[in-house]
PDB file of C-alpha atoms in Angstrom:
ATOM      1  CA  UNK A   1       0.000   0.000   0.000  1.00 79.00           C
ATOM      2  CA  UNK A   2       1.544   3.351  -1.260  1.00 92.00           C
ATOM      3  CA  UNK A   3       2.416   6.025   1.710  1.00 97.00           C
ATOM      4  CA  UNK A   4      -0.410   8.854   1.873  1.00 98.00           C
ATOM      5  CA  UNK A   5       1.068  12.628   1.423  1.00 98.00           C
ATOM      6  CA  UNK A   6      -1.592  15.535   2.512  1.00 98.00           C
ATOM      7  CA  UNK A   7      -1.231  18.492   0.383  1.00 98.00           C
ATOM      8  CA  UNK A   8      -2.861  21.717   0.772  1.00 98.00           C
ATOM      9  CA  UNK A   9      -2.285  25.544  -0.357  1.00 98.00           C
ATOM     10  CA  UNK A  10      -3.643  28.504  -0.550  1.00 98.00           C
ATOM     11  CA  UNK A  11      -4.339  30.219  -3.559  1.00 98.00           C
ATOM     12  CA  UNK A  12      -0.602  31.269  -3.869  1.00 98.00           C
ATOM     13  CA  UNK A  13       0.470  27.669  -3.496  1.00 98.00           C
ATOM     14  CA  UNK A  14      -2.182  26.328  -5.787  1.00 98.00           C
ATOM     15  CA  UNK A  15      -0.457  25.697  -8.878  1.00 98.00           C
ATOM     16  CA  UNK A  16       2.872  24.061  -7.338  1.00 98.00           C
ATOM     17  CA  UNK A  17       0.739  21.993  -4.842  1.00 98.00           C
ATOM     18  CA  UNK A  18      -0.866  20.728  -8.185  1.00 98.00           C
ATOM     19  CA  UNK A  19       2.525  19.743  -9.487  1.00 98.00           C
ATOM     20  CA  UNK A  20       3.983  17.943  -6.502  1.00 98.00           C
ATOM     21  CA  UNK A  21       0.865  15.906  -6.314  1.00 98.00           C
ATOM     22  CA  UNK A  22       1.323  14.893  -9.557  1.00 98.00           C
ATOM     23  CA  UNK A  23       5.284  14.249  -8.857  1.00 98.00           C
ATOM     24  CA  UNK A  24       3.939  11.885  -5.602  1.00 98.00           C
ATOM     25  CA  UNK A  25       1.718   9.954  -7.560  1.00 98.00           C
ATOM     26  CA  UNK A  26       4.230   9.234 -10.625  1.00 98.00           C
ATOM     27  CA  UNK A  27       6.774   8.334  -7.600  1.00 98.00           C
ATOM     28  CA  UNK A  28       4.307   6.231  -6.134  1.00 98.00           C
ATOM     29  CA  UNK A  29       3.033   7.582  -3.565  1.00 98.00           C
ATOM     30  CA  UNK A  30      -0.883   8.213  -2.849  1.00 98.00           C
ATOM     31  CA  UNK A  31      -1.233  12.322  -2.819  1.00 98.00           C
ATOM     32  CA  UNK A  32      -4.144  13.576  -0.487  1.00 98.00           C
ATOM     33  CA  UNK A  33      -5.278  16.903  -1.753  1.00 98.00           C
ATOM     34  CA  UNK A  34      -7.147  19.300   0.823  1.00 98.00           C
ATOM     35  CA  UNK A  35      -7.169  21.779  -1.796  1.00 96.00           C
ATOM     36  CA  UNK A  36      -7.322  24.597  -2.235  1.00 97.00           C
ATOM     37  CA  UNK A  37      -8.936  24.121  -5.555  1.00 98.00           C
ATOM     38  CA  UNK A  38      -8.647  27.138  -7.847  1.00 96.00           C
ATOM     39  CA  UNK A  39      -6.660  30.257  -7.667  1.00 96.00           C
ATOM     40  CA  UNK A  40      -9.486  31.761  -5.839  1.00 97.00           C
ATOM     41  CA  UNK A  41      -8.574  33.676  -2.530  1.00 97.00           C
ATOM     42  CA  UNK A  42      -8.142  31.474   0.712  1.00 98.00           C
ATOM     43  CA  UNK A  43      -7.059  31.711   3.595  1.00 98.00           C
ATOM     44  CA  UNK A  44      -3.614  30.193   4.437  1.00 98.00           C
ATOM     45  CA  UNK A  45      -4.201  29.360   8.245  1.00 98.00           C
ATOM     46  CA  UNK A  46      -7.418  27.295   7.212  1.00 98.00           C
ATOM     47  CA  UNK A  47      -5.449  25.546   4.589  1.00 98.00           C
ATOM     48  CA  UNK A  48      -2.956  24.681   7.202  1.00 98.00           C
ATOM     49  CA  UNK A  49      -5.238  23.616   9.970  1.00 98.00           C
ATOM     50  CA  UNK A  50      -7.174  20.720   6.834  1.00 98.00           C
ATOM     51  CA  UNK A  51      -3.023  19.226   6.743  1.00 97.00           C
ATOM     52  CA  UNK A  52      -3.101  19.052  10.754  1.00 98.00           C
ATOM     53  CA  UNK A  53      -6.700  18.031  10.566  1.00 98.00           C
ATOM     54  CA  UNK A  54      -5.806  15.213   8.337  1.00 98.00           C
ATOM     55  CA  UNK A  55      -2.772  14.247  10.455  1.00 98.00           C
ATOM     56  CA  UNK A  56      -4.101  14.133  13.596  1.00 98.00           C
ATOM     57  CA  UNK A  57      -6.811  11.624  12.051  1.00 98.00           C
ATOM     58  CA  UNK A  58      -4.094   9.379  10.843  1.00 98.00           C
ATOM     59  CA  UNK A  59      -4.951  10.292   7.367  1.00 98.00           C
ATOM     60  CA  UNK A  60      -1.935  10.754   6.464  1.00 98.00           C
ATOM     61  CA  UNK A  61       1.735  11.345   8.597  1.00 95.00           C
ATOM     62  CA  UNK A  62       3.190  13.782   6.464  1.00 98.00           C
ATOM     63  CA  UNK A  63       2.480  16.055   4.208  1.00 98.00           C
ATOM     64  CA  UNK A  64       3.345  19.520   2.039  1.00 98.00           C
ATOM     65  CA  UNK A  65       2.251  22.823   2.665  1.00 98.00           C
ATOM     66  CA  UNK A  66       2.741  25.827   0.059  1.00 98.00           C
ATOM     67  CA  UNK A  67       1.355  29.379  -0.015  1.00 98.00           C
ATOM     68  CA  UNK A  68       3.165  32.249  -1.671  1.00 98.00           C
ATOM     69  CA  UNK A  69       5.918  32.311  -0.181  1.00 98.00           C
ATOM     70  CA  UNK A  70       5.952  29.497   2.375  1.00 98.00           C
ATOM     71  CA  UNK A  71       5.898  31.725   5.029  1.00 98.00           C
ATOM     72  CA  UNK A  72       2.736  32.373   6.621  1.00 98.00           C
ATOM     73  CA  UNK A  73       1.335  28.532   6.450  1.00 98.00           C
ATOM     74  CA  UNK A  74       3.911  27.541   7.966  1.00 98.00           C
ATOM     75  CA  UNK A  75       3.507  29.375  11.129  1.00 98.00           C
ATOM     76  CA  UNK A  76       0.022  28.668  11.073  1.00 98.00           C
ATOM     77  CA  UNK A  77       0.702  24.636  11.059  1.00 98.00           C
ATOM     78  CA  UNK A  78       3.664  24.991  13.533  1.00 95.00           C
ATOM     79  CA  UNK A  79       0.494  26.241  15.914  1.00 94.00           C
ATOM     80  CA  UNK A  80      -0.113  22.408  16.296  1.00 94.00           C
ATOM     81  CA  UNK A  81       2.200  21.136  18.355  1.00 91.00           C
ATOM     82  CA  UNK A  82       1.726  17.865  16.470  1.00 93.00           C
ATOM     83  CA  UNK A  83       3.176  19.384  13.423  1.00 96.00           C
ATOM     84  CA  UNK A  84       6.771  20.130  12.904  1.00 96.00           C
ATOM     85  CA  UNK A  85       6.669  22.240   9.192  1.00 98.00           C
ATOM     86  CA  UNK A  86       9.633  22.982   7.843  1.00 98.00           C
ATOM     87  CA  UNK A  87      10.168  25.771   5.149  1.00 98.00           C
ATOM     88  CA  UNK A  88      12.754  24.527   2.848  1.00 98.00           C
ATOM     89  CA  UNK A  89      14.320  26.379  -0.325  1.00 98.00           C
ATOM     90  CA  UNK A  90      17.411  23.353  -0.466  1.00 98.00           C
ATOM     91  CA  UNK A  91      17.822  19.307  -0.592  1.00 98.00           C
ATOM     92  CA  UNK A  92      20.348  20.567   2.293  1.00 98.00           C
ATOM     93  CA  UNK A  93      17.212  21.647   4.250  1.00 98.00           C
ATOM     94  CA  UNK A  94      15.125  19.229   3.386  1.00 98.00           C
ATOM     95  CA  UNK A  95      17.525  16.306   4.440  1.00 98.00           C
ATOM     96  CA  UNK A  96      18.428  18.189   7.948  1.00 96.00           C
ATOM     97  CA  UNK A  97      14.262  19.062   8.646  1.00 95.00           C
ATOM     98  CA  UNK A  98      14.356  15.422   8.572  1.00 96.00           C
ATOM     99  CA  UNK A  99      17.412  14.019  10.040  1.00 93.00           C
ATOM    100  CA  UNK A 100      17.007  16.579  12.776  1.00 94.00           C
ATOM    101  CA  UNK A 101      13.837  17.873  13.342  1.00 91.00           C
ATOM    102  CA  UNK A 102      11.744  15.015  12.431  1.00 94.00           C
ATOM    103  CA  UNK A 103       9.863  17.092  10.251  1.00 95.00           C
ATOM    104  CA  UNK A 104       6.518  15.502   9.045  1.00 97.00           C
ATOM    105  CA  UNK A 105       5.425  18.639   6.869  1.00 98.00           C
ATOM    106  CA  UNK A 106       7.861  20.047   3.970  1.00 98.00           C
ATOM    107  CA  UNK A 107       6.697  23.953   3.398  1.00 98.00           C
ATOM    108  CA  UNK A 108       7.192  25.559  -0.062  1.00 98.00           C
ATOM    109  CA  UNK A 109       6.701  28.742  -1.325  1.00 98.00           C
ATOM    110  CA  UNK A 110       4.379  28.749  -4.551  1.00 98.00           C
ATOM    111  CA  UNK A 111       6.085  31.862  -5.569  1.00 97.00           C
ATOM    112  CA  UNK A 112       9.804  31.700  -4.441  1.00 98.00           C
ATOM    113  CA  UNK A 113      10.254  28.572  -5.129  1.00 98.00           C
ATOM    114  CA  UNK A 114      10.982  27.025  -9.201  1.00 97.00           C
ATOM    115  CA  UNK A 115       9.369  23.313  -9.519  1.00 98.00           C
ATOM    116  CA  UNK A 116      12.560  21.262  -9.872  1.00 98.00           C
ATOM    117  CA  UNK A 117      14.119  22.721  -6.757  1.00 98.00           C
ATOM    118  CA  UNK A 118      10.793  21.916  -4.966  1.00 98.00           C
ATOM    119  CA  UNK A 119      11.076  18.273  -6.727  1.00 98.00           C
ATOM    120  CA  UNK A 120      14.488  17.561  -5.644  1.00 98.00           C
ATOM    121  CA  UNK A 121      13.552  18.767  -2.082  1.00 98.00           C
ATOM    122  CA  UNK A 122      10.440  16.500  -1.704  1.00 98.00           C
ATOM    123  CA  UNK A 123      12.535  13.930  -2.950  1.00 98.00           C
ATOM    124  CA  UNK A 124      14.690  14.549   0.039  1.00 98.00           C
ATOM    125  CA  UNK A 125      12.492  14.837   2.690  1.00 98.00           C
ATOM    126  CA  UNK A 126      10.566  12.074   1.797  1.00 98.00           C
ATOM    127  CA  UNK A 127      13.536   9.194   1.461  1.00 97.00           C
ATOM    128  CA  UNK A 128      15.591  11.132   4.324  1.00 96.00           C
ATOM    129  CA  UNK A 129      14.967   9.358   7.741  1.00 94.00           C
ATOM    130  CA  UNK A 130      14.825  10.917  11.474  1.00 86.00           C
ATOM    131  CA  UNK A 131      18.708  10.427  13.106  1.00 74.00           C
ATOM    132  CA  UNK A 132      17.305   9.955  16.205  1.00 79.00           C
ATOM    133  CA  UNK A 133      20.156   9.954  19.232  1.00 81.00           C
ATOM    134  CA  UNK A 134      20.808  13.617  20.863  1.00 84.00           C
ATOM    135  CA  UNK A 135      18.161  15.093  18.414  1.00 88.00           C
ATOM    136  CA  UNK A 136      14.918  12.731  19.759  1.00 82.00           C
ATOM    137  CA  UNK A 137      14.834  15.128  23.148  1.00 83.00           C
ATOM    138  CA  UNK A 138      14.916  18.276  21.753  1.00 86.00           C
ATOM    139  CA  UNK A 139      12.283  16.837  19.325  1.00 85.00           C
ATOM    140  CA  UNK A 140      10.186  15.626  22.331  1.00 84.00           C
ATOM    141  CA  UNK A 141      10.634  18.977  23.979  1.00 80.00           C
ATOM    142  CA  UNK A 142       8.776  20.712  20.958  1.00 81.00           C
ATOM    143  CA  UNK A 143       5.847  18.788  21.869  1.00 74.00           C
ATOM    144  CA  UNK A 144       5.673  20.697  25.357  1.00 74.00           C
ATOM    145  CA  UNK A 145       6.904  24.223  24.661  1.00 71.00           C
ATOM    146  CA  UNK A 146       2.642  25.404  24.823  1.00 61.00           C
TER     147      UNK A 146
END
């Protein structure tokens, strides 16, 4: 059974969200999309809170976030203390949100960020596994810091 991968954006996000979903399923993975569906005007904090919706309910365990320019969704996810988003621009990033952080939501910026940069760093975070060791307590402290 393929991995699930939540994807939502705003209406700044909406065209690259549409192109990494299509990148996930070609890799073979199953892409989730909580929209948004148009480049219609949304807001990026309700976008954010359908990915940690769809977490929490096991729908998925990660997923990709994009508005304009990454910014503002992902301090509106990072409000769940469930969610560690991570707003990458480099395969550097995107391996150390990973290795480090445990990130379980890659961030993108639908307007900063060209489409093969955003491939390569999707690519990244998804085959790019949590080091565990002196990084699982500061991790676990994230959890506790509301």
């Amino acid at each position: 059974m393929a991995e699930v991968i939540a994807l939502a954006a705003d209406h700044g996000g909406f065209e690259l969200k549409n192109l990494l979903a299509e990148k996930l399923a070609e890799w073979g993975y199953e892409p989730l999309d909580l929209g948004t569906y148009s480049t219609d005007s949304v807001d990026y904090p309700d976008m954010a809170a359908k990915m940690a919706d769809a977490i929490k309910a096991g729908k998925a365990e990660r997923g990709v976030l994009v508005c304009g320019t990454g910014i503002g969704i992902s301090i509106a996810a990072n409000r769940f203390p469930f969610i560690r988003a991570a707003l990458i621009h480099d395969a550097f990033g995107a391996r150390l949100c990973r290795e480090h952080n445990n990130a379980n939501v890659i961030v993108f910026g639908g307007r900063t960020t060209g489409v093969e940069v955003a491939y390569d760093c999707l690519n990244t975070f998804l085959n790019t596994q949590f080091a565990g060791g002196r990084h699982a307590r500061r991790v676990e402290k994230l959890s506790h810091l509301v």
